[in-house]
Amino acid sequence: MLSLKIENLAVSFPGLTAPVLAVDHLEIAAGSGVALTGGSGSGKSTLINIIAGLERTRAGHVFWGDQNFADLSEGRRDRWRAANIGLVMQDFHLFPGLSALDNILLPARLSRVATADLVKRAHMLFQTVGLKRPEQHVETMSRGEMQRVAIARALLRKPGVIIADEPTASLDLESGEAVGDLLLSVAADAGSTLIVASHDPRLIERLGRRLSLKGGQIVGDTQAGEMAA
Amino acid sequence: MIRFILADLRRLWLGGAVVVLLVALATALGVAVTLQERSLRLGSARAADKFDLVVGAAGSETQLVLSSIFLQAAPLPLVDGSILTKLSADPRVDWAAPVGFGDSFAGYPIIGTTTKLVAGTTPGFAEGRMFALEGEAVLGAAVNLPLGAEIKPMHGTAETGGHTHAGPAYKVAGKLQPTGTPWDRAILVPIQAVWHVHGLGEEHGHEEEHHDGDGHDHAHEGDEHHEEGGTHTEAEHTGGVAEHVQTVAEQPAPQPPKTAFALGAASSAHIEDDHHGSIDPDAPIVETFGASTPGLPAILVKPKTIADAYRLRQEYRTGSTLGVFPGEVLTRLYATLGDAKMILSAVAAGSQGLVAAALVLVTVIHVGQRRRQIGALRAFGAPRASVFTIVWLELFLLVALGIGIGFLIGLTAAQIGAQMFAAKSGVILPVGFTREDLRLALVFLGFAGVLAAVPALLAYRQSPATALRA
């Protein structure tokens, strides 16, 4: 359960005159649900990378709670992300050859934090996301099932933040809806801050707040109530 | 982590297998060259170990060593028999023994020599006993004949169109324990028997007539021949018989000792059909060599001290004789061998370099293809060190496996080569790993470790965001 505060953030790439992302001030309350929308090139993915700590913050400040990403080395940022941010991606990024359960536990195991309790939690999460065969290899699963495994993996270490990048874009309507439901309910249950980049209107409208990006700027910031109007 | 690596390797098993195979073959090449060369060196050195000094007629040193120690059939010039007499009497000499060859049986060379040499160069008898009579033979460990077997010597070898001596036959009296030398393949008989088979070493006063025989069919001659041991001395033996012992396919047809004392020059007509020698199987062995000793291809000398060895070699390097230390000749041969080994090693190293370069290429491409996976690992919280370790371990395991298999293949290849060589030459080549190989393996593994670090570092340095975008 963490709040986000961004100040004077500017991300530019060499060779480009205008920054791909410029955010002067943004605050997201702890436990809230936020949708990020915008076309390609809007800076949406860059923002996701920055707030997930995947990309280095060179100019400005990105605070999760009291922690400023800009102050952290790459290794410490990795560690912080592993402990505090649950990531869900469009392409799942599950590792073939491993069972669903092993996939859920893989990042924790690689970080050497996979205790017996965590293994137990992995089993529990597996049921929470509505799956039945923990030993099933992921490559034999349907895409909807894969995304459920990915969500369980994101939740394993009880992250204060869940960041999902187009979680439903590669799913059919039905499983997309189910995955959306799942994301919202697990975030609500854990009280995690949920940030979802999406094009999926049905998913967007169920989140409390909507940030629209265009040309690297936040051009819209609406609450759910206002949107309905 | 291990499970993840194994899952990954299982998924990429075909590529992994190719990598292992490449590494294994490149390693095997280098290992086989090293092992083979070393075993050849050790094996031949062991073969020469017991032969301190070899004295032969002036000629090729290498050929003298190859013929006397490796029993390689080749015509050798003969050294005068009196040299043996002189050497035997020399106070600096422990023992000196003649080596007479040229005959064979079933592919095994028949070597005429003395009991002293047999006793002095072999570890003892596996069964049976030393030859005690002229018609007895002792087998080297690798000669596949039973005790009591009858051996009919063939002049030369079957391959070179040799013919069987009609009359004589040896009876196997004993079998020696293995020595790991070409002599294991030899049939050892008393030297006097070899002489007698060829009609040498007997007292005959005529010089010309015994050269022009043609027959091999005079088996009857031996029957009534009673040679007395120790009576060689009086006759003036002529050097003319010398070339008979070695010259393949040439028919030595000297005068048989049938009527040794009675024969005069007048009996030449008689001799015309008695040109082939024979042995008296029951005659006792005489190993004192007088002035009438026939020419010899080689004499093995056991000097009393090292200083004596050097002095003797010096003395017998003049004029018509050639004294050599087999070890020294072999050392020179090894120098040549060493050059060949260097070339082979360079070829092997070149191939290893190529494989290493190919591996770097393959892995760099591989890491490129896996950028997303590696990025995802990082994104989901795997520490950088873990990512490095995963990529490094995966490649290192493959290469290490390849190196291990390569050493086994190399060892097997060297052993097969050694077996083939041993079957042909009798020289046991001791193929085996030494400390040096351990070092080589460690060097290879170290290199593999560095090699594997290249893609691992690439993976380590990738920013997860960039990797995921790829």
XYZ file of C-alpha atoms in Angstrom:
699
model
C 0.000 0.000 0.000
C 2.082 2.830 -1.308
C 1.418 6.251 -2.675
C 3.156 7.661 -5.724
C 4.505 11.136 -6.099
C 6.269 12.340 -9.233
C 7.966 15.673 -9.490
C 9.667 17.340 -12.447
C 10.144 14.065 -14.232
C 11.625 14.309 -17.707
C 12.697 11.355 -19.816
C 14.497 11.986 -23.035
C 16.386 9.824 -25.437
C 19.493 10.916 -27.225
C 18.726 12.220 -30.696
C 15.233 13.364 -29.790
C 14.739 17.052 -29.075
C 11.502 16.801 -27.117
C 11.390 14.582 -24.035
C 9.328 11.405 -24.555
C 7.821 11.953 -21.170
C 7.536 15.032 -19.024
C 5.524 14.982 -15.793
C 5.771 18.068 -13.579
C 3.610 16.828 -10.808
C 1.587 13.679 -10.236
C 0.282 12.076 -7.099
C -1.498 8.783 -6.792
C -3.043 7.932 -3.447
C -2.194 4.696 -1.714
C -4.714 1.955 -2.463
C -6.321 3.720 -5.388
C -6.878 2.286 -8.844
C -5.611 4.249 -11.813
C -5.916 3.637 -15.544
C -3.311 4.971 -17.928
C -4.528 5.547 -21.450
C -3.033 6.966 -24.570
C -1.982 5.892 -28.051
C 1.357 4.530 -29.002
C 4.103 7.100 -28.603
C 2.141 8.824 -25.878
C 4.767 7.993 -23.284
C 2.542 5.480 -21.524
C 5.053 2.629 -21.633
C 7.840 4.941 -20.556
C 5.802 6.060 -17.574
C 5.128 2.443 -16.652
C 8.854 1.659 -16.907
C 9.741 4.636 -14.765
C 7.267 3.993 -12.001
C 8.154 0.292 -12.042
C 11.816 1.203 -11.724
C 12.690 -0.645 -14.904
C 14.190 2.488 -16.328
C 16.487 4.871 -14.570
C 15.120 8.245 -13.505
C 17.655 10.773 -14.704
C 15.784 14.007 -14.165
C 13.205 14.602 -11.460
C 11.931 12.541 -8.518
C 9.778 9.465 -8.335
C 8.669 8.664 -4.801
C 6.921 5.480 -3.765
C 6.060 6.276 -0.210
C 9.299 7.738 1.082
C 11.509 5.956 -1.392
C 12.921 8.019 -4.223
C 13.781 5.846 -7.187
C 16.229 8.400 -8.477
C 18.421 7.751 -5.445
C 18.646 4.015 -5.924
C 21.314 2.091 -7.767
C 20.137 -0.378 -10.366
C 20.634 -3.362 -8.087
C 18.785 -1.764 -5.183
C 16.005 -0.669 -7.505
C 15.677 -4.273 -8.679
C 15.455 -5.423 -5.114
C 12.953 -2.769 -4.159
C 10.803 -3.601 -7.153
C 10.949 -7.287 -6.377
C 9.731 -6.658 -2.876
C 7.146 -3.942 -3.515
C 5.828 -3.995 -7.047
C 3.847 -6.752 -8.675
C 4.171 -6.605 -12.450
C 1.683 -8.023 -14.928
C 2.572 -7.777 -18.610
C 0.683 -8.115 -21.832
C 2.829 -11.065 -22.894
C 2.791 -12.797 -19.504
C 6.541 -13.567 -19.642
C 6.132 -16.982 -18.165
C 9.008 -19.412 -18.563
C 8.269 -22.516 -20.576
C 9.506 -25.816 -19.245
C 8.509 -24.927 -15.720
C 5.229 -25.732 -14.014
C 2.734 -22.998 -13.186
C 3.721 -23.141 -9.549
C 7.427 -22.943 -10.321
C 6.747 -19.925 -12.492
C 4.977 -18.214 -9.643
C 7.904 -18.915 -7.352
C 10.725 -18.311 -9.827
C 11.518 -14.633 -9.062
C 11.403 -15.283 -5.335
C 13.639 -18.303 -5.739
C 16.136 -16.399 -7.832
C 16.204 -13.736 -5.121
C 16.622 -16.466 -2.502
C 13.593 -15.404 -0.527
C 11.381 -18.403 -1.271
C 10.627 -19.616 2.236
C 8.212 -22.417 3.092
C 5.607 -19.784 3.911
C 6.014 -18.254 0.499
C 5.580 -21.657 -1.145
C 2.408 -22.116 0.836
C 1.251 -18.703 -0.274
C 1.985 -19.629 -3.884
C -0.355 -22.618 -3.552
C -3.002 -20.421 -2.007
C -2.680 -17.755 -4.714
C -2.941 -20.439 -7.302
C -6.407 -21.193 -6.047
C -7.224 -17.522 -5.611
C -6.662 -16.871 -9.305
C -8.948 -19.808 -10.097
C -6.512 -22.432 -11.329
C -6.433 -26.088 -10.423
C -3.285 -27.893 -11.512
C -0.173 -26.340 -10.014
C 2.100 -28.874 -11.712
C 0.794 -28.101 -15.203
C 3.476 -26.743 -17.462
C 2.676 -23.220 -18.523
C 3.162 -23.834 -22.225
C 0.151 -26.168 -22.162
C -2.135 -23.513 -20.699
C -4.574 -21.201 -22.437
C -3.660 -17.529 -22.641
C -6.254 -16.608 -20.030
C -4.803 -19.192 -17.687
C -1.309 -17.926 -18.350
C -2.280 -14.409 -17.358
C -3.782 -15.778 -14.173
C -0.467 -17.448 -13.390
C 1.253 -14.140 -14.098
C -1.097 -12.353 -11.704
C -0.440 -14.924 -9.014
C 3.284 -14.385 -9.547
C 2.837 -10.611 -9.202
C 0.988 -11.067 -5.928
C 3.370 -13.525 -4.325
C 5.346 -11.118 -2.190
C 2.308 -9.023 -1.164
C 3.355 -5.979 -3.127
C 2.086 -2.555 -2.131
C 1.697 -1.715 -5.810
C 0.438 -3.714 -8.744
C 1.399 -2.390 -12.146
C -0.254 -4.005 -15.136
C 0.746 -3.194 -18.697
C -2.093 -4.045 -21.105
C -3.052 -7.113 -19.079
C -6.066 -7.951 -21.218
C -4.862 -6.871 -24.656
C -3.763 -10.305 -25.793
C -6.794 -12.114 -24.414
C -10.166 -12.791 -25.929
C -13.136 -10.880 -24.648
C -14.257 -13.388 -22.115
C -10.927 -14.177 -20.507
C -9.994 -10.508 -20.698
C -12.988 -9.680 -18.622
C -12.210 -12.403 -16.144
C -8.614 -11.269 -15.813
C -9.792 -7.677 -15.303
C -12.128 -8.829 -12.557
C -9.370 -10.767 -10.949
C -6.931 -7.870 -10.977
C -9.424 -5.501 -9.403
C -10.497 -7.931 -6.758
C -6.996 -9.007 -5.671
C -5.857 -5.399 -5.514
C -8.907 -4.465 -3.482
C -8.405 -7.432 -1.157
C -4.779 -6.567 -0.512
C -5.381 -2.820 -0.507
C -2.646 -2.479 -3.121
C -2.295 0.539 -5.317
C -3.257 -0.590 -8.813
C -1.962 1.084 -11.930
C -3.143 -0.324 -15.237
C -2.106 0.803 -18.680
C -4.864 -0.285 -21.005
C -6.948 0.269 -24.113
C -9.695 -1.887 -22.816
C -12.642 0.466 -22.118
C -14.437 -2.000 -19.898
C -11.368 -2.340 -17.723
C -10.671 1.422 -17.735
C -14.134 2.360 -16.622
C -13.920 0.116 -13.614
C -10.885 1.928 -12.249
C -11.408 4.968 -10.070
C -9.139 7.359 -11.914
C -8.035 7.821 -15.465
C -4.875 9.498 -16.678
C -4.638 10.228 -20.392
C -1.278 10.747 -22.009
C -0.408 12.314 -25.285
C 2.960 13.335 -26.686
C 4.636 12.610 -23.382
C 2.312 14.856 -21.372
C -0.552 14.078 -19.079
C -3.450 15.652 -20.898
C -6.314 14.323 -18.869
C -6.892 13.346 -15.243
C -10.451 12.334 -14.514
C -12.237 10.515 -11.716
C -14.622 7.710 -12.575
C -17.664 9.727 -11.686
C -16.766 12.563 -14.000
C -16.044 10.171 -16.836
C -19.497 8.718 -16.712
C -20.852 12.169 -17.353
C 17.768 -21.747 -10.112
C 19.093 -25.138 -11.088
C 15.593 -26.165 -12.026
C 15.210 -23.110 -14.196
C 18.537 -23.790 -15.904
C 17.632 -27.416 -16.482
C 14.238 -26.438 -17.879
C 15.969 -23.989 -20.144
C 18.505 -26.544 -21.315
C 15.766 -29.090 -21.897
C 13.957 -26.593 -24.033
C 17.112 -25.866 -26.019
C 18.426 -29.414 -25.971
C 19.202 -29.638 -29.660
C 21.349 -26.512 -29.700
C 22.891 -27.615 -26.437
C 23.717 -31.026 -27.865
C 25.422 -29.426 -30.849
C 27.477 -27.214 -28.556
C 28.482 -30.204 -26.450
C 29.393 -32.185 -29.536
C 31.480 -29.369 -30.986
C 33.371 -28.869 -27.776
C 33.798 -32.605 -27.269
C 35.267 -33.186 -30.712
C 37.625 -30.229 -30.506
C 38.775 -31.316 -27.067
C 39.112 -34.941 -28.100
C 41.375 -33.989 -30.969
C 43.807 -32.188 -28.718
C 43.658 -34.812 -26.001
C 44.176 -37.699 -28.397
C 47.225 -36.047 -29.932
C 48.758 -35.419 -26.530
C 47.994 -38.858 -25.145
C 49.112 -40.702 -28.236
C 52.376 -38.871 -28.490
C 53.138 -39.322 -24.833
C 52.298 -43.008 -24.825
C 54.408 -43.558 -27.902
C 57.310 -41.869 -26.189
C 56.868 -43.761 -22.931
C 56.181 -47.066 -24.618
C 59.189 -46.993 -26.859
C 61.398 -45.725 -24.054
C 60.280 -48.670 -21.956
C 60.975 -50.995 -24.834
C 64.534 -49.723 -24.997
C 64.953 -49.655 -21.261
C 66.733 -52.987 -20.919
C 69.057 -52.423 -23.807
C 71.933 -50.344 -22.617
C 74.247 -50.572 -25.557
C 73.771 -52.074 -28.974
C 76.722 -52.830 -31.169
C 76.229 -53.458 -34.857
C 78.033 -53.034 -38.098
C 78.640 -49.503 -39.317
C 75.470 -48.166 -40.876
C 72.294 -46.493 -39.792
C 71.983 -46.018 -36.055
C 68.248 -45.672 -36.269
C 67.908 -48.854 -38.272
C 70.090 -50.734 -35.821
C 67.849 -49.659 -32.949
C 64.631 -50.271 -34.847
C 65.765 -53.751 -35.839
C 67.251 -54.888 -32.552
C 64.798 -53.325 -30.129
C 61.632 -52.999 -32.128
C 62.414 -56.126 -34.155
C 61.560 -54.359 -37.336
C 62.510 -56.660 -40.168
C 65.044 -54.965 -42.375
C 68.334 -55.995 -43.907
C 71.189 -54.986 -41.670
C 74.875 -55.177 -42.397
C 76.509 -57.762 -40.192
C 79.121 -57.178 -37.588
C 81.950 -59.633 -37.467
C 81.483 -62.491 -35.031
C 84.819 -61.871 -33.432
C 83.448 -58.638 -31.979
C 81.122 -60.695 -29.842
C 84.027 -62.793 -28.667
C 85.933 -59.683 -27.802
C 83.032 -58.056 -26.028
C 82.266 -61.170 -24.033
C 85.817 -61.216 -22.758
C 85.906 -57.508 -21.985
C 86.116 -56.929 -18.231
C 83.883 -53.878 -18.486
C 81.064 -55.978 -19.892
C 78.610 -57.703 -17.639
C 77.256 -59.730 -20.494
C 77.082 -59.439 -24.239
C 74.592 -61.350 -26.269
C 74.113 -61.852 -29.967
C 70.815 -61.091 -31.601
C 70.173 -63.011 -34.783
C 67.068 -62.493 -36.763
C 65.562 -62.953 -40.122
C 63.372 -65.982 -39.602
C 59.784 -65.923 -38.555
C 56.974 -68.235 -37.672
C 53.293 -67.398 -38.101
C 54.176 -63.732 -38.225
C 56.272 -63.818 -35.068
C 59.934 -62.994 -35.497
C 62.344 -65.717 -34.426
C 65.261 -64.273 -32.540
C 68.398 -66.197 -31.941
C 70.049 -65.176 -28.709
C 71.465 -66.468 -25.461
C 70.075 -67.461 -22.103
C 71.890 -64.516 -20.572
C 69.956 -62.055 -22.640
C 66.663 -63.745 -21.911
C 67.422 -63.747 -18.214
C 68.754 -60.224 -18.272
C 65.926 -58.538 -20.124
C 62.780 -60.303 -18.976
C 61.024 -60.513 -15.643
C 60.925 -64.312 -15.733
C 58.854 -67.172 -16.989
C 55.098 -67.333 -16.956
C 55.291 -71.045 -17.616
C 57.838 -73.580 -18.649
C 61.543 -72.861 -18.614
C 64.489 -71.484 -20.489
C 65.635 -73.231 -23.618
C 68.345 -75.698 -22.756
C 68.771 -77.532 -26.008
C 69.359 -76.310 -29.490
C 65.899 -77.371 -30.596
C 64.021 -75.510 -27.920
C 62.375 -72.145 -28.026
C 61.064 -69.651 -25.512
C 58.043 -67.560 -26.364
C 57.432 -63.923 -25.669
C 54.256 -63.276 -23.710
C 52.305 -62.149 -26.763
C 53.063 -65.197 -28.875
C 49.941 -67.242 -29.047
C 51.335 -70.743 -29.020
C 51.131 -73.475 -26.382
C 54.022 -75.086 -24.581
C 55.339 -77.970 -26.584
C 54.226 -76.487 -29.888
C 56.440 -77.103 -32.861
C 57.886 -74.143 -34.689
C 59.118 -74.397 -38.227
C 61.050 -71.277 -39.009
C 60.332 -69.425 -42.192
C 63.032 -67.443 -43.795
C 62.024 -63.828 -43.978
C 58.342 -63.326 -43.467
C 55.339 -64.663 -45.295
C 54.568 -61.188 -46.629
C 57.956 -60.825 -48.198
C 57.830 -64.134 -49.973
C 59.792 -66.099 -47.462
C 59.987 -69.818 -47.545
C 59.901 -72.345 -44.792
C 63.083 -74.006 -43.826
C 62.352 -77.588 -44.483
C 64.086 -79.496 -41.795
C 64.373 -77.726 -38.545
C 61.699 -77.330 -35.966
C 61.814 -75.926 -32.492
C 59.827 -77.124 -29.573
C 58.424 -74.559 -27.187
C 60.008 -74.974 -23.773
C 58.736 -71.932 -21.970
C 56.819 -68.738 -22.103
C 57.994 -65.462 -20.683
C 56.127 -62.940 -18.622
C 55.119 -59.837 -20.517
C 57.654 -57.044 -20.783
C 55.534 -54.606 -22.765
C 58.131 -54.495 -25.503
C 58.214 -55.789 -29.061
C 60.152 -58.736 -27.712
C 56.843 -60.000 -26.352
C 56.061 -60.973 -29.890
C 59.321 -62.766 -30.414
C 60.134 -66.460 -30.420
C 63.497 -66.752 -28.754
C 65.766 -69.587 -29.715
C 69.437 -70.342 -29.079
C 71.568 -68.329 -31.451
C 73.459 -71.413 -32.451
C 70.241 -72.896 -33.762
C 69.740 -69.907 -36.016
C 73.240 -70.305 -37.274
C 72.749 -73.959 -37.826
C 69.489 -73.493 -39.640
C 71.385 -71.312 -42.004
C 74.410 -73.531 -41.969
C 76.615 -71.065 -40.195
C 78.925 -71.290 -37.307
C 80.248 -74.707 -38.163
C 83.667 -75.784 -38.941
C 84.150 -76.036 -42.619
C 87.297 -75.378 -44.452
C 85.868 -74.519 -47.826
C 84.739 -71.177 -48.782
C 82.996 -71.001 -52.053
C 80.735 -73.905 -52.573
C 78.280 -73.316 -49.857
C 76.854 -70.277 -51.505
C 75.062 -71.605 -54.434
C 72.504 -73.945 -53.070
C 68.967 -73.668 -54.164
C 66.875 -76.270 -52.429
C 64.850 -76.098 -49.361
C 63.928 -79.671 -49.412
C 66.749 -81.373 -47.701
C 65.089 -82.200 -44.561
C 66.894 -85.437 -44.234
C 70.189 -83.814 -43.687
C 69.639 -82.936 -40.150
C 68.959 -86.480 -39.184
C 72.396 -87.787 -38.878
C 74.055 -84.584 -38.071
C 75.719 -84.585 -34.716
C 77.142 -81.351 -33.882
C 79.312 -81.098 -30.882
C 78.967 -77.973 -28.942
C 82.000 -75.918 -28.246
C 83.978 -77.016 -31.236
C 83.469 -74.008 -33.377
C 86.743 -72.488 -32.623
C 89.173 -74.152 -34.908
C 87.633 -73.546 -38.250
C 88.530 -70.513 -40.183
C 85.202 -69.080 -40.723
C 84.866 -66.877 -43.662
C 82.971 -63.658 -43.499
C 81.232 -64.498 -46.729
C 78.220 -65.924 -45.018
C 77.376 -62.698 -43.394
C 74.552 -61.445 -45.472
C 72.538 -64.580 -45.190
C 71.000 -63.909 -41.880
C 69.252 -60.786 -42.821
C 68.712 -60.670 -46.493
C 65.132 -61.418 -47.029
C 64.223 -63.943 -49.651
C 67.767 -64.635 -50.463
C 68.532 -68.207 -50.003
C 71.301 -68.832 -47.590
C 72.648 -72.164 -48.536
C 75.777 -72.874 -46.721
C 77.300 -76.124 -46.095
C 75.578 -78.213 -43.489
C 77.690 -79.550 -40.726
C 76.900 -83.070 -41.606
C 80.378 -84.347 -41.668
C 82.020 -81.571 -40.011
C 85.516 -82.790 -39.518
C 85.915 -85.053 -42.430
C 84.971 -82.594 -45.063
C 87.681 -81.204 -47.139
C 87.698 -79.183 -50.242
C 87.174 -82.320 -52.217
C 83.801 -82.870 -50.868
C 82.316 -79.993 -52.682
C 80.353 -82.228 -54.954
C 78.700 -83.682 -51.982
C 77.930 -80.279 -50.744
C 76.097 -79.310 -53.822
C 73.023 -81.000 -52.574
C 73.650 -80.491 -48.924
C 73.385 -76.786 -48.954
C 70.824 -76.345 -46.302
C 71.545 -76.243 -42.657
C 69.730 -77.980 -39.931
C 69.654 -78.124 -36.216
C 70.216 -80.880 -33.832
C 67.304 -80.530 -31.483
C 69.021 -82.410 -28.719
C 72.352 -80.690 -28.793
C 73.226 -78.710 -25.690
C 73.530 -74.982 -25.963
C 76.936 -73.504 -26.111
C 77.296 -69.895 -25.271
C 80.975 -69.331 -25.450
C 81.753 -67.712 -28.716
C 85.024 -68.325 -30.300
C 86.745 -66.879 -33.288
C 84.572 -68.751 -35.726
C 81.430 -67.010 -34.604
C 79.464 -66.015 -37.697
C 78.549 -62.459 -38.502
C 75.755 -60.912 -36.477
C 73.267 -58.170 -37.136
C 73.473 -56.826 -33.592
C 75.037 -57.465 -30.229
C 73.368 -56.313 -27.041
C 75.849 -55.317 -24.406
C 75.259 -54.878 -20.712
C 78.161 -52.783 -19.448
C 79.085 -52.939 -15.783
C 78.942 -49.220 -15.150
C 77.722 -46.143 -16.919
C 81.287 -45.011 -17.466
C 82.017 -48.369 -19.050
C 79.009 -47.912 -21.286
C 80.321 -44.616 -22.591
C 83.814 -45.978 -23.051
C 82.562 -49.051 -24.852
C 80.353 -47.032 -27.114
C 83.277 -44.813 -27.969
C 85.482 -47.788 -28.723
C 82.962 -49.503 -30.894
C 82.091 -46.485 -32.942
C 85.157 -46.772 -35.030
C 85.744 -48.498 -38.290
C 83.402 -51.319 -39.096
C 81.343 -51.263 -35.920
C 78.702 -48.964 -34.540
C 77.900 -48.687 -30.862
C 74.706 -46.865 -29.949
C 72.698 -46.117 -26.867
C 69.150 -46.893 -27.934
C 67.862 -44.262 -25.531
C 69.923 -41.648 -27.299
C 68.743 -42.693 -30.747
C 65.171 -42.675 -29.498
C 65.624 -39.218 -28.077
C 66.611 -38.048 -31.522
C 63.572 -39.781 -32.963
C 61.369 -38.089 -30.389
C 62.712 -34.748 -31.438
C 61.305 -35.480 -34.884
C 58.175 -36.850 -33.292
C 57.978 -33.708 -31.209
C 57.883 -31.575 -34.336
C 55.056 -33.665 -35.720
C 53.280 -33.387 -32.416
C 53.677 -29.646 -32.479
C 52.031 -29.474 -35.875
C 49.206 -31.727 -34.749
C 48.819 -29.737 -31.568
C 48.688 -26.542 -33.561
C 45.974 -28.051 -35.739
C 44.098 -29.150 -32.655
C 44.512 -25.754 -31.020
C 43.343 -24.111 -34.211
C 40.225 -26.209 -34.260
C 39.644 -25.446 -30.606
C 39.986 -21.756 -31.351
C 37.482 -22.059 -34.158
C 35.047 -23.855 -31.918
C 35.521 -21.241 -29.220
C 34.841 -18.463 -31.714
C 31.787 -20.310 -33.007
C 30.561 -20.714 -29.462
C 30.933 -17.031 -28.722
C 28.992 -16.250 -31.869
C 26.273 -18.743 -31.043
C 25.903 -17.543 -27.493
C 25.898 -13.884 -28.343
C 23.113 -14.518 -30.845
C 21.428 -16.708 -28.305
C 21.518 -14.036 -25.655
C 20.177 -11.572 -28.213
C 17.260 -13.884 -28.817
C 16.713 -14.277 -25.133
C 16.783 -10.587 -24.328
C 13.109 -10.567 -23.580
C 13.356 -13.534 -21.297
C 16.326 -12.043 -19.504
C 14.599 -8.669 -19.281
C 11.518 -10.341 -17.870
C 13.579 -12.169 -15.252
C 14.974 -8.844 -14.137
C 11.613 -7.094 -14.273
C 10.010 -9.689 -12.058
C 12.682 -9.252 -9.486
C 15.524 -11.619 -10.262
C 18.723 -9.956 -9.093
C 21.296 -9.130 -11.725
C 23.729 -11.584 -10.189
C 21.167 -14.344 -10.662
C 20.705 -13.461 -14.298
C 24.455 -13.476 -14.785
C 24.770 -16.795 -13.017
C 21.975 -18.371 -15.039
C 23.406 -17.433 -18.396
C 26.946 -18.222 -17.298
C 26.062 -21.570 -15.765
C 24.025 -22.671 -18.755
C 26.875 -22.188 -21.170
C 29.526 -23.331 -18.748
C 27.660 -26.557 -18.054
C 27.394 -27.287 -21.755
C 31.038 -26.551 -22.436
C 32.239 -28.407 -19.336
C 30.172 -31.405 -20.364
C 31.698 -31.182 -23.808
C 35.188 -31.028 -22.355
C 34.512 -34.029 -20.148
C 33.151 -36.052 -23.032
C 36.022 -34.831 -25.184
C 38.578 -36.151 -22.720
C 36.824 -39.516 -22.708
C 36.667 -39.644 -26.493
C 40.317 -38.628 -26.690
C 41.286 -41.305 -24.188
C 39.286 -43.934 -26.030
C 40.761 -42.929 -29.360
C 44.289 -43.003 -27.961
C 43.631 -46.400 -26.410
C 42.287 -47.816 -29.637
C 45.309 -46.398 -31.426
C 47.610 -47.889 -28.811
C 45.943 -51.273 -29.082
C 46.285 -51.266 -32.819
C 49.893 -50.255 -32.446
C 50.543 -52.911 -29.813
C 48.962 -55.612 -31.951
C 51.236 -54.661 -34.789
C 54.473 -53.949 -33.001
C 54.198 -55.491 -29.566
C 55.106 -52.204 -27.973
C 52.678 -51.580 -25.179
C 51.763 -47.913 -25.252
C 50.788 -46.799 -21.796
C 47.839 -44.482 -22.465
C 46.748 -42.595 -19.417
C 46.087 -39.204 -17.963
C 48.737 -37.459 -15.935
C 48.909 -34.356 -13.830
C 49.665 -32.477 -17.014
C 46.278 -33.453 -18.432
C 44.587 -32.325 -15.276
C 46.188 -28.967 -15.845
C 45.029 -28.971 -19.438
C 41.493 -29.786 -18.319
C 41.600 -26.973 -15.786
C 42.872 -24.586 -18.418
C 40.042 -25.641 -20.720
C 37.494 -25.236 -17.943
C 38.923 -21.861 -17.028
C 38.658 -20.850 -20.638
C 35.088 -22.117 -20.732
C 34.370 -20.030 -17.671
C 35.681 -16.905 -19.356
C 33.906 -17.781 -22.580
C 30.604 -18.236 -20.795
C 31.077 -14.912 -19.065
C 30.807 -13.031 -22.364
C 27.081 -13.618 -22.914
C 26.489 -13.539 -19.185
C 27.961 -10.063 -19.030
C 25.844 -9.000 -21.989
C 22.795 -10.234 -20.155
C 23.961 -8.587 -16.960
C 24.292 -5.200 -18.582
C 20.951 -5.192 -20.321
C 18.460 -2.788 -18.877
C 15.253 -4.709 -18.279
C 13.134 -2.032 -19.934
C 15.188 -2.161 -23.136
C 15.207 -5.919 -23.051
C 11.466 -6.126 -22.661
C 10.855 -3.728 -25.506
C 12.902 -5.858 -27.911
